[in-house]
Every structure is written in C-alpha cells, then in structure tokens.
mmCIF file of C-alpha atoms in Angstrom:
data_model
loop_
_atom_site.group_PDB
_atom_site.id
_atom_site.type_symbol
_atom_site.label_atom_id
_atom_site.label_comp_id
_atom_site.label_asym_id
_atom_site.label_seq_id
_atom_site.Cartn_x
_atom_site.Cartn_y
_atom_site.Cartn_z
ATOM 1 C CA UNK A 7 -28.994 35.949 -39.044
ATOM 2 C CA UNK A 8 -31.139 37.450 -36.304
ATOM 3 C CA UNK A 9 -29.616 37.454 -32.763
ATOM 4 C CA UNK A 10 -32.649 35.723 -31.386
ATOM 5 C CA UNK A 11 -32.504 33.038 -33.906
ATOM 6 C CA UNK A 12 -28.811 32.110 -33.175
ATOM 7 C CA UNK A 13 -29.562 32.235 -29.533
ATOM 8 C CA UNK A 14 -32.505 29.769 -29.663
ATOM 9 C CA UNK A 15 -30.147 27.331 -31.673
ATOM 10 C CA UNK A 16 -27.336 27.550 -29.373
ATOM 11 C CA UNK A 17 -29.951 26.845 -26.527
ATOM 12 C CA UNK A 18 -31.089 23.825 -28.383
ATOM 13 C CA UNK A 19 -27.560 22.702 -28.781
ATOM 14 C CA UNK A 20 -26.926 23.014 -25.108
ATOM 15 C CA UNK A 21 -29.816 20.729 -24.213
ATOM 16 C CA UNK A 22 -28.488 18.181 -26.727
ATOM 17 C CA UNK A 23 -25.449 18.025 -25.059
ATOM 18 C CA UNK A 24 -26.629 18.004 -21.388
ATOM 19 C CA UNK A 25 -28.711 14.658 -22.673
ATOM 20 C CA UNK A 26 -25.303 13.363 -24.393
ATOM 21 C CA UNK A 27 -23.648 14.188 -21.056
ATOM 22 C CA UNK A 28 -26.193 12.009 -18.970
ATOM 23 C CA UNK A 29 -26.071 9.143 -21.347
ATOM 24 C CA UNK A 30 -22.207 8.855 -21.900
ATOM 25 C CA UNK A 31 -20.758 9.982 -18.453
ATOM 26 C CA UNK A 32 -23.231 8.468 -15.713
ATOM 27 C CA UNK A 33 -22.384 9.288 -12.177
ATOM 28 C CA UNK A 34 -19.644 7.326 -10.744
ATOM 29 C CA UNK A 35 -18.231 6.199 -13.977
ATOM 30 C CA UNK A 36 -14.736 5.355 -13.793
ATOM 31 C CA UNK A 37 -12.083 4.456 -16.409
ATOM 32 C CA UNK A 38 -11.906 0.788 -15.194
ATOM 33 C CA UNK A 39 -15.722 0.471 -15.265
ATOM 34 C CA UNK A 40 -16.020 2.113 -18.621
ATOM 35 C CA UNK A 41 -13.188 -0.151 -20.075
ATOM 36 C CA UNK A 42 -15.080 -3.208 -19.108
ATOM 37 C CA UNK A 43 -18.488 -1.674 -20.376
ATOM 38 C CA UNK A 44 -16.918 -0.891 -23.907
ATOM 39 C CA UNK A 45 -15.242 -4.257 -24.272
ATOM 40 C CA UNK A 46 -18.688 -6.060 -24.039
ATOM 41 C CA UNK A 47 -20.353 -3.287 -26.301
ATOM 42 C CA UNK A 48 -17.521 -4.000 -28.915
ATOM 43 C CA UNK A 49 -18.404 -7.574 -29.321
ATOM 44 C CA UNK A 50 -22.260 -6.445 -30.002
ATOM 45 C CA UNK A 51 -21.164 -4.279 -32.651
ATOM 46 C CA UNK A 52 -21.379 -7.452 -34.931
ATOM 47 C CA UNK A 53 -25.159 -6.806 -35.176
ATOM 48 C CA UNK A 54 -25.098 -3.004 -36.373
ATOM 49 C CA UNK A 55 -24.134 0.516 -39.466
ATOM 50 C CA UNK A 56 -23.941 4.083 -40.481
ATOM 51 C CA UNK A 57 -26.200 4.963 -43.829
ATOM 52 C CA UNK A 58 -25.140 8.367 -45.235
ATOM 53 C CA UNK A 59 -21.765 10.385 -45.807
ATOM 54 C CA UNK A 60 -22.597 12.976 -43.207
ATOM 55 C CA UNK A 61 -20.173 15.411 -41.738
ATOM 56 C CA UNK A 62 -17.062 14.393 -39.785
ATOM 57 C CA UNK A 63 -15.029 16.018 -37.009
ATOM 58 C CA UNK A 64 -11.888 13.830 -37.460
ATOM 59 C CA UNK A 65 -9.987 13.555 -40.600
ATOM 60 C CA UNK A 66 -7.000 11.138 -39.535
ATOM 61 C CA UNK A 67 -5.400 7.741 -40.332
ATOM 62 C CA UNK A 68 -4.499 5.812 -37.449
ATOM 63 C CA UNK A 69 -0.772 4.606 -37.142
ATOM 64 C CA UNK A 70 -1.348 2.356 -33.798
ATOM 65 C CA UNK A 71 0.717 4.975 -31.703
ATOM 66 C CA UNK A 72 -0.772 5.649 -28.314
ATOM 67 C CA UNK A 73 0.015 7.652 -25.264
ATOM 68 C CA UNK A 74 2.126 6.103 -22.636
ATOM 69 C CA UNK A 75 0.654 4.749 -19.582
ATOM 70 C CA UNK A 76 -0.190 7.604 -17.201
ATOM 71 C CA UNK A 77 0.142 9.976 -19.923
ATOM 72 C CA UNK A 78 -3.015 12.551 -20.952
ATOM 73 C CA UNK A 79 -2.623 13.823 -24.389
ATOM 74 C CA UNK A 80 -5.115 16.617 -25.874
ATOM 75 C CA UNK A 81 -5.554 16.682 -29.505
ATOM 76 C CA UNK A 82 -7.627 19.481 -31.161
ATOM 77 C CA UNK A 83 -9.162 18.462 -34.553
ATOM 78 C CA UNK A 84 -10.441 20.952 -36.756
ATOM 79 C CA UNK A 85 -11.584 21.142 -40.287
ATOM 80 C CA UNK A 86 -13.282 23.720 -42.600
ATOM 81 C CA UNK A 87 -14.917 23.053 -46.097
ATOM 82 C CA UNK A 88 -14.444 26.425 -48.385
ATOM 83 C CA UNK A 89 -16.080 24.549 -51.298
ATOM 84 C CA UNK A 90 -18.427 21.789 -50.322
ATOM 85 C CA UNK A 91 -21.965 19.894 -51.104
ATOM 86 C CA UNK A 92 -24.627 22.302 -50.779
ATOM 87 C CA UNK A 93 -27.392 19.845 -50.007
ATOM 88 C CA UNK A 94 -27.688 18.098 -46.723
ATOM 89 C CA UNK A 95 -26.800 14.429 -46.396
ATOM 90 C CA UNK A 96 -30.191 13.680 -44.832
ATOM 91 C CA UNK A 97 -33.171 15.924 -43.836
ATOM 92 C CA UNK A 98 -32.274 18.438 -41.390
ATOM 93 C CA UNK A 99 -28.378 17.693 -41.538
ATOM 94 C CA UNK A 100 -25.838 20.260 -41.371
ATOM 95 C CA UNK A 101 -24.664 21.464 -44.911
ATOM 96 C CA UNK A 102 -20.944 20.826 -45.301
ATOM 97 C CA UNK A 103 -20.304 23.811 -47.742
ATOM 98 C CA UNK A 104 -18.579 26.759 -45.716
ATOM 99 C CA UNK A 105 -19.027 24.375 -42.469
ATOM 100 C CA UNK A 106 -16.182 24.492 -39.662
ATOM 101 C CA UNK A 107 -16.150 21.256 -37.447
ATOM 102 C CA UNK A 108 -14.025 20.433 -34.619
ATOM 103 C CA UNK A 109 -13.509 18.497 -31.283
ATOM 104 C CA UNK A 110 -10.995 18.036 -28.414
ATOM 105 C CA UNK A 111 -9.788 14.573 -28.047
ATOM 106 C CA UNK A 112 -8.516 13.368 -24.949
ATOM 107 C CA UNK A 113 -6.521 10.176 -24.898
ATOM 108 C CA UNK A 114 -5.722 8.446 -21.702
ATOM 109 C CA UNK A 115 -2.736 6.175 -21.722
ATOM 110 C CA UNK A 116 -3.836 2.931 -19.706
ATOM 111 C CA UNK A 117 -1.327 0.093 -20.584
ATOM 112 C CA UNK A 118 1.423 -0.097 -23.305
ATOM 113 C CA UNK A 119 -1.472 -1.684 -25.509
ATOM 114 C CA UNK A 120 -4.465 0.211 -24.605
ATOM 115 C CA UNK A 121 -5.595 3.854 -24.927
ATOM 116 C CA UNK A 122 -8.780 5.358 -23.851
ATOM 117 C CA UNK A 123 -10.241 8.308 -25.655
ATOM 118 C CA UNK A 124 -13.116 10.849 -25.000
ATOM 119 C CA UNK A 125 -14.277 13.509 -27.805
ATOM 120 C CA UNK A 126 -16.163 16.148 -26.085
ATOM 121 C CA UNK A 127 -18.006 18.126 -27.446
ATOM 122 C CA UNK A 128 -18.065 17.812 -31.014
ATOM 123 C CA UNK A 129 -18.958 21.300 -32.646
ATOM 124 C CA UNK A 130 -19.815 22.937 -35.598
ATOM 125 C CA UNK A 131 -20.070 26.448 -37.215
ATOM 126 C CA UNK A 132 -22.507 26.163 -40.475
ATOM 127 C CA UNK A 133 -24.677 28.116 -42.849
ATOM 128 C CA UNK A 134 -28.193 28.148 -41.544
ATOM 129 C CA UNK A 135 -27.657 26.651 -37.908
ATOM 130 C CA UNK A 136 -24.896 29.019 -36.760
ATOM 131 C CA UNK A 137 -23.099 27.389 -33.615
ATOM 132 C CA UNK A 138 -24.054 23.876 -32.668
ATOM 133 C CA UNK A 139 -22.834 21.080 -30.207
ATOM 134 C CA UNK A 140 -23.063 17.897 -32.077
ATOM 135 C CA UNK A 141 -21.888 14.852 -30.273
ATOM 136 C CA UNK A 142 -19.742 13.183 -27.724
ATOM 137 C CA UNK A 143 -17.585 10.044 -28.159
ATOM 138 C CA UNK A 144 -15.813 7.344 -26.312
ATOM 139 C CA UNK A 145 -12.861 5.456 -27.881
ATOM 140 C CA UNK A 146 -11.158 2.291 -26.985
ATOM 141 C CA UNK A 147 -7.853 1.450 -28.920
ATOM 142 C CA UNK A 148 -5.998 -1.508 -28.770
ATOM 143 C CA UNK A 149 -2.629 -1.960 -30.627
ATOM 144 C CA UNK A 150 0.770 -3.814 -30.705
ATOM 145 C CA UNK A 151 2.879 -2.123 -27.675
ATOM 146 C CA UNK A 152 5.578 0.403 -29.189
ATOM 147 C CA UNK A 153 4.198 0.230 -32.823
ATOM 148 C CA UNK A 154 6.507 2.784 -33.791
ATOM 149 C CA UNK A 155 9.441 0.607 -33.201
ATOM 150 C CA UNK A 156 8.218 -2.316 -35.342
ATOM 151 C CA UNK A 157 8.184 -2.757 -38.935
ATOM 152 C CA UNK A 158 4.952 -4.381 -39.091
ATOM 153 C CA UNK A 159 2.219 -2.976 -36.781
ATOM 154 C CA UNK A 160 -1.558 -3.334 -36.038
ATOM 155 C CA UNK A 161 -4.263 -2.397 -33.789
ATOM 156 C CA UNK A 162 -8.167 -2.272 -33.577
ATOM 157 C CA UNK A 163 -10.159 0.782 -32.648
ATOM 158 C CA UNK A 164 -13.792 1.011 -31.288
ATOM 159 C CA UNK A 165 -15.858 4.263 -31.130
ATOM 160 C CA UNK A 166 -19.224 4.799 -29.493
ATOM 161 C CA UNK A 167 -21.132 8.031 -30.434
ATOM 162 C CA UNK A 168 -24.162 9.802 -29.190
ATOM 163 C CA UNK A 169 -25.235 12.256 -31.683
ATOM 164 C CA UNK A 170 -27.588 15.447 -32.110
ATOM 165 C CA UNK A 171 -30.268 14.810 -34.785
ATOM 166 C CA UNK A 172 -28.424 17.194 -37.377
ATOM 167 C CA UNK A 173 -25.375 15.471 -37.141
ATOM 168 C CA UNK A 174 -26.343 11.957 -37.807
ATOM 169 C CA UNK A 175 -29.769 10.496 -38.934
ATOM 170 C CA UNK A 176 -29.367 8.198 -35.845
ATOM 171 C CA UNK A 177 -28.451 9.135 -32.339
ATOM 172 C CA UNK A 178 -26.199 5.957 -31.720
ATOM 173 C CA UNK A 179 -23.519 5.148 -34.076
ATOM 174 C CA UNK A 180 -20.052 3.549 -33.739
ATOM 175 C CA UNK A 181 -17.103 2.738 -35.861
ATOM 176 C CA UNK A 182 -14.951 -0.333 -36.049
ATOM 177 C CA UNK A 183 -11.417 0.522 -37.221
ATOM 178 C CA UNK A 184 -8.764 -2.213 -37.995
ATOM 179 C CA UNK A 185 -5.298 -0.668 -38.120
ATOM 180 C CA UNK A 186 -2.587 -2.308 -40.362
ATOM 181 C CA UNK A 187 0.832 -0.682 -41.239
ATOM 182 C CA UNK A 188 4.428 -1.118 -42.218
ATOM 183 C CA UNK A 189 7.405 1.148 -41.137
ATOM 184 C CA UNK A 190 9.814 0.753 -44.348
ATOM 185 C CA UNK A 191 12.138 3.496 -43.567
ATOM 186 C CA UNK A 192 11.741 6.366 -44.599
ATOM 187 C CA UNK A 193 8.413 5.238 -45.770
ATOM 188 C CA UNK A 194 5.176 4.314 -43.825
ATOM 189 C CA UNK A 195 2.309 2.461 -45.441
ATOM 190 C CA UNK A 196 -0.897 2.542 -43.368
ATOM 191 C CA UNK A 197 -4.389 1.102 -44.050
ATOM 192 C CA UNK A 198 -7.613 1.671 -41.806
ATOM 193 C CA UNK A 199 -10.488 -0.612 -43.489
ATOM 194 C CA UNK A 200 -13.181 1.157 -41.442
ATOM 195 C CA UNK A 201 -16.737 -0.357 -40.830
ATOM 196 C CA UNK A 202 -19.151 2.410 -39.592
ATOM 197 C CA UNK A 203 -22.619 1.277 -38.139
ATOM 198 C CA UNK A 204 -25.785 2.811 -36.772
ATOM 199 C CA UNK A 205 -26.895 -0.439 -35.236
ATOM 200 C CA UNK A 206 -29.386 -1.784 -37.904
ATOM 201 C CA UNK A 207 -27.682 -4.782 -39.094
ATOM 202 C CA UNK A 208 -24.785 -6.221 -40.334
ATOM 203 C CA UNK A 209 -25.721 -5.926 -44.053
ATOM 204 C CA UNK A 210 -25.998 -2.084 -43.330
ATOM 205 C CA UNK A 211 -22.268 -1.636 -42.349
ATOM 206 C CA UNK A 212 -20.841 1.355 -44.087
ATOM 207 C CA UNK A 213 -17.232 0.375 -45.755
ATOM 208 C CA UNK A 214 -15.270 3.663 -45.274
ATOM 209 C CA UNK A 215 -11.676 2.728 -45.800
ATOM 210 C CA UNK A 216 -8.433 5.122 -45.251
ATOM 211 C CA UNK A 217 -4.882 4.768 -46.578
ATOM 212 C CA UNK A 218 -1.810 6.902 -45.960
ATOM 213 C CA UNK A 219 1.633 6.806 -47.759
ATOM 214 C CA UNK A 220 4.098 8.934 -45.837
ATOM 215 C CA UNK A 221 7.612 9.937 -46.422
ATOM 216 C CA UNK A 222 9.552 10.648 -43.169
ATOM 217 C CA UNK A 223 11.908 13.463 -44.177
ATOM 218 C CA UNK A 224 13.394 13.942 -40.859
ATOM 219 C CA UNK A 225 12.479 13.339 -37.152
ATOM 220 C CA UNK A 226 10.556 16.530 -37.321
ATOM 221 C CA UNK A 227 8.885 16.399 -40.675
ATOM 222 C CA UNK A 228 6.772 14.136 -42.436
ATOM 223 C CA UNK A 229 4.933 14.499 -45.938
ATOM 224 C CA UNK A 230 1.939 12.263 -46.827
ATOM 225 C CA UNK A 231 -0.831 11.604 -49.009
ATOM 226 C CA UNK A 232 -4.013 10.251 -47.563
ATOM 227 C CA UNK A 233 -7.038 8.729 -49.353
ATOM 228 C CA UNK A 234 -10.475 8.552 -47.478
ATOM 229 C CA UNK A 235 -13.245 6.583 -48.996
ATOM 230 C CA UNK A 236 -16.984 5.664 -48.548
ATOM 231 C CA UNK A 237 -18.336 3.125 -50.550
ATOM 232 C CA UNK A 238 -21.819 2.434 -49.035
ATOM 233 C CA UNK A 239 -23.278 -0.334 -47.354
ATOM 234 C CA UNK A 240 -21.847 -3.699 -47.560
ATOM 235 C CA UNK A 241 -24.972 -5.395 -49.185
ATOM 236 C CA UNK A 242 -24.905 -2.930 -51.987
ATOM 237 C CA UNK A 243 -22.129 -0.381 -52.663
ATOM 238 C CA UNK A 244 -23.579 2.994 -53.903
ATOM 239 C CA UNK A 245 -22.795 4.029 -57.651
ATOM 240 C CA UNK A 246 -19.096 5.175 -58.046
ATOM 241 C CA UNK A 247 -20.116 8.896 -58.599
ATOM 242 C CA UNK A 248 -22.029 9.000 -55.546
ATOM 243 C CA UNK A 249 -19.471 7.261 -53.362
ATOM 244 C CA UNK A 250 -16.995 9.349 -50.979
ATOM 245 C CA UNK A 251 -13.513 9.626 -52.497
ATOM 246 C CA UNK A 252 -11.056 12.458 -51.393
ATOM 247 C CA UNK A 253 -7.423 12.724 -52.026
ATOM 248 C CA UNK A 254 -5.173 14.713 -49.414
ATOM 249 C CA UNK A 255 -1.766 16.291 -49.093
ATOM 250 C CA UNK A 256 -0.797 16.228 -45.586
ATOM 251 C CA UNK A 257 2.584 17.571 -43.536
ATOM 252 C CA UNK A 258 3.119 16.841 -39.974
ATOM 253 C CA UNK A 259 5.666 18.453 -37.733
ATOM 254 C CA UNK A 260 6.674 17.238 -34.620
ATOM 255 C CA UNK A 261 8.162 19.528 -31.497
ATOM 256 C CA UNK A 262 8.658 19.392 -27.789
ATOM 257 C CA UNK A 263 6.056 21.830 -27.466
ATOM 258 C CA UNK A 264 3.467 20.931 -29.928
ATOM 259 C CA UNK A 265 2.516 18.277 -32.669
ATOM 260 C CA UNK A 266 0.869 19.815 -35.886
ATOM 261 C CA UNK A 267 -0.728 18.036 -38.695
ATOM 262 C CA UNK A 268 -2.208 20.088 -41.595
ATOM 263 C CA UNK A 269 -3.755 19.043 -44.995
ATOM 264 C CA UNK A 270 -5.856 19.965 -47.818
ATOM 265 C CA UNK A 271 -8.116 17.464 -49.587
ATOM 266 C CA UNK A 272 -9.961 17.450 -52.949
ATOM 267 C CA UNK A 273 -12.823 15.489 -53.925
ATOM 268 C CA UNK A 274 -12.651 13.067 -56.661
ATOM 269 C CA UNK A 275 -16.444 12.383 -57.003
ATOM 270 C CA UNK A 276 -19.840 14.535 -57.087
ATOM 271 C CA UNK A 277 -20.587 12.812 -53.770
ATOM 272 C CA UNK A 278 -17.579 14.374 -52.276
ATOM 273 C CA UNK A 279 -16.714 18.083 -50.911
ATOM 274 C CA UNK A 280 -14.431 19.530 -53.514
ATOM 275 C CA UNK A 281 -12.217 21.282 -51.084
ATOM 276 C CA UNK A 282 -11.466 20.541 -47.268
ATOM 277 C CA UNK A 283 -8.782 21.777 -45.061
ATOM 278 C CA UNK A 284 -7.609 20.317 -41.741
ATOM 279 C CA UNK A 285 -5.700 21.252 -38.920
ATOM 280 C CA UNK A 286 -4.687 19.064 -35.881
ATOM 281 C CA UNK A 287 -2.858 20.283 -32.688
ATOM 282 C CA UNK A 288 -1.720 17.824 -30.138
ATOM 283 C CA UNK A 289 0.360 17.858 -26.869
ATOM 284 C CA UNK A 290 0.673 15.992 -23.545
ATOM 285 C CA UNK A 291 -1.281 17.936 -20.794
ATOM 286 C CA UNK A 292 -0.183 15.495 -18.048
ATOM 287 C CA UNK A 293 2.909 13.105 -17.390
ATOM 288 C CA UNK A 294 3.572 10.955 -14.430
ATOM 289 C CA UNK A 295 6.165 12.322 -12.146
ATOM 290 C CA UNK A 296 9.500 10.455 -12.657
ATOM 291 C CA UNK A 297 10.800 9.305 -9.016
ATOM 292 C CA UNK A 298 13.587 11.531 -7.953
ATOM 293 C CA UNK A 299 17.181 10.295 -7.951
ATOM 294 C CA UNK A 300 18.701 9.566 -4.596
ATOM 295 C CA UNK A 301 21.124 11.954 -3.259
ATOM 296 C CA UNK A 302 24.589 10.687 -2.179
ATOM 297 C CA UNK A 303 23.850 10.963 1.507
ATOM 298 C CA UNK A 304 20.508 8.962 1.013
ATOM 299 C CA UNK A 305 22.614 6.368 -0.979
ATOM 300 C CA UNK A 306 25.072 6.080 1.831
ATOM 301 C CA UNK A 307 22.157 5.580 4.580
ATOM 302 C CA UNK A 308 20.667 2.868 2.244
ATOM 303 C CA UNK A 309 21.692 -0.545 3.772
#
C-alpha cells in the first residue's frame, strides 16, 4: 500500500476519534456525573440492538470480579485472526481475515459492588485499511461484592459505544451483559447471556451468549474452555450455518507483576472466523496508599 494512502486513512481515523472524544468525554464530565448518566441510559436500553457479526475488540467471559475501591486497573486486550472471513460483515467494514484488533481498558473501582470502565481507543490493523482508530466505550459493571469468595455470584454489565463507520454499521451501539456463575472448587462455571443493541428496537436485540468452564489448577494457573455464540436478532435467529460459534482453549496466569490470559479459538460454522488468537495483559496501575502505622512514640502521645 502506498504511503500516501496509509497517511490519508490514518488522518481519517484521527478525525473519527476526535469526534468520539467530543461525544463521550464532554468537558467537566466526572465519574460521579457519568455514573448518573449511564444508569439512566441503562434503563433506556429496553428499546434498542446490533445487527451483524462484525469485528470485536474484547474476547472475554466476565466473572463478576472487579477492582477494589480506589484501585485503577489497566487491561490490554489484543486479538489476531490468522484465518478469518474474507468478506466484510457489512459494506465498508473491516475484514477480519489477518486483522489485528486491540484496546486498552481502564477499570476504576468505585465501591465493592460497582466498577466503571473506559475503553480508549479501540484500534485495528487490517488488510485494505491499514491502521485505524475504531471506537471508544464506557462500561458500568454492577456485581455481587467480593464475588470470588462466594459459591454463587452474579452481576450486570452495561456498555455504551461510539463507533467509526467501518467498525459497526451504526455509530451508537450498546451491550447488556448479565453475569451468572458458580465457584465449585476447583471448577468454575460462568454464563454471560449477552444482548447487543444498536438502538433500533427490542425485536432486533442480538443474542450473543458466552460460556466458560474453568479448572483452577493452582492459585496461579487456570485452564478453561470458552464458547462464544451469535444467534442473530431475537425476533428471528439466523440459519445455524450463518450463526457465530467459536470454541476456545484458554490459559490464565496470575502473578504480582502481571496477569495474563491467552487463548486460541476455532470457528464451528461458516459464519465464524476459522482461527483467532487472543492475549490479555492486566495489572493495577494505581492503588490508594494505606495509612502508615503509628510509631511507639506516637502511640505513647495518644491520650
């Protein structure tokens, strides 16, 4: 591809992201205000969907675990499709075959039951388009506090996206993600029966469930299989061969420095990419300072 063409496409990507920033992050927006706004928008989601199985930046089953209050966590999502569908999901869309997609996700622990997330920016490198900036997302995640300590856990996630025209066929899309799971030591069973929406009516909600069966080999290592599905709109599921179904083999490693999740997924239908790889890197980038312990002299002066 000629350098001039790459430069023009990169410029268009930057213009799209400037528009995205202007919409999602207006001046003076604070975490408290945005929480109120998006709680109101969550109720409005009852009237809305998403239509086609387009590209994705995040391949993850949610387990209802969130950052502790005051903690900021950074997770870098990445996926690459070495053998994918060679036709666009809609006219002008990024083609998934040989595409690389990613996004940094910032998670802010607000309370033991609420975490606010920001994905910024979603980006891709793909055939025909080169490097592009695709989307930004805000996420509101409500969970049972300390989910890891309970046998049964649950939560609800809401996401609100503003997209470039080559990432989604509509600029505004959202996700409603219930979270249901059981810790049956050493096994975990997790279900995310997701509904995606592009705000065109309840009957057009897209049913895209995710499931995870995990074996906790040790405190540091977990091995899992995950299934990602896409059945189409609720009013009429698409033909089985056109549905999205991928089975994944996943490994997780936890350490004090970095948490890693890696996996390989295989498509089970003609409507699914044949092979996809994912890598997620995560660590806390800010933790509130713990109060210093009083010295013996300070304790002696305390009345």
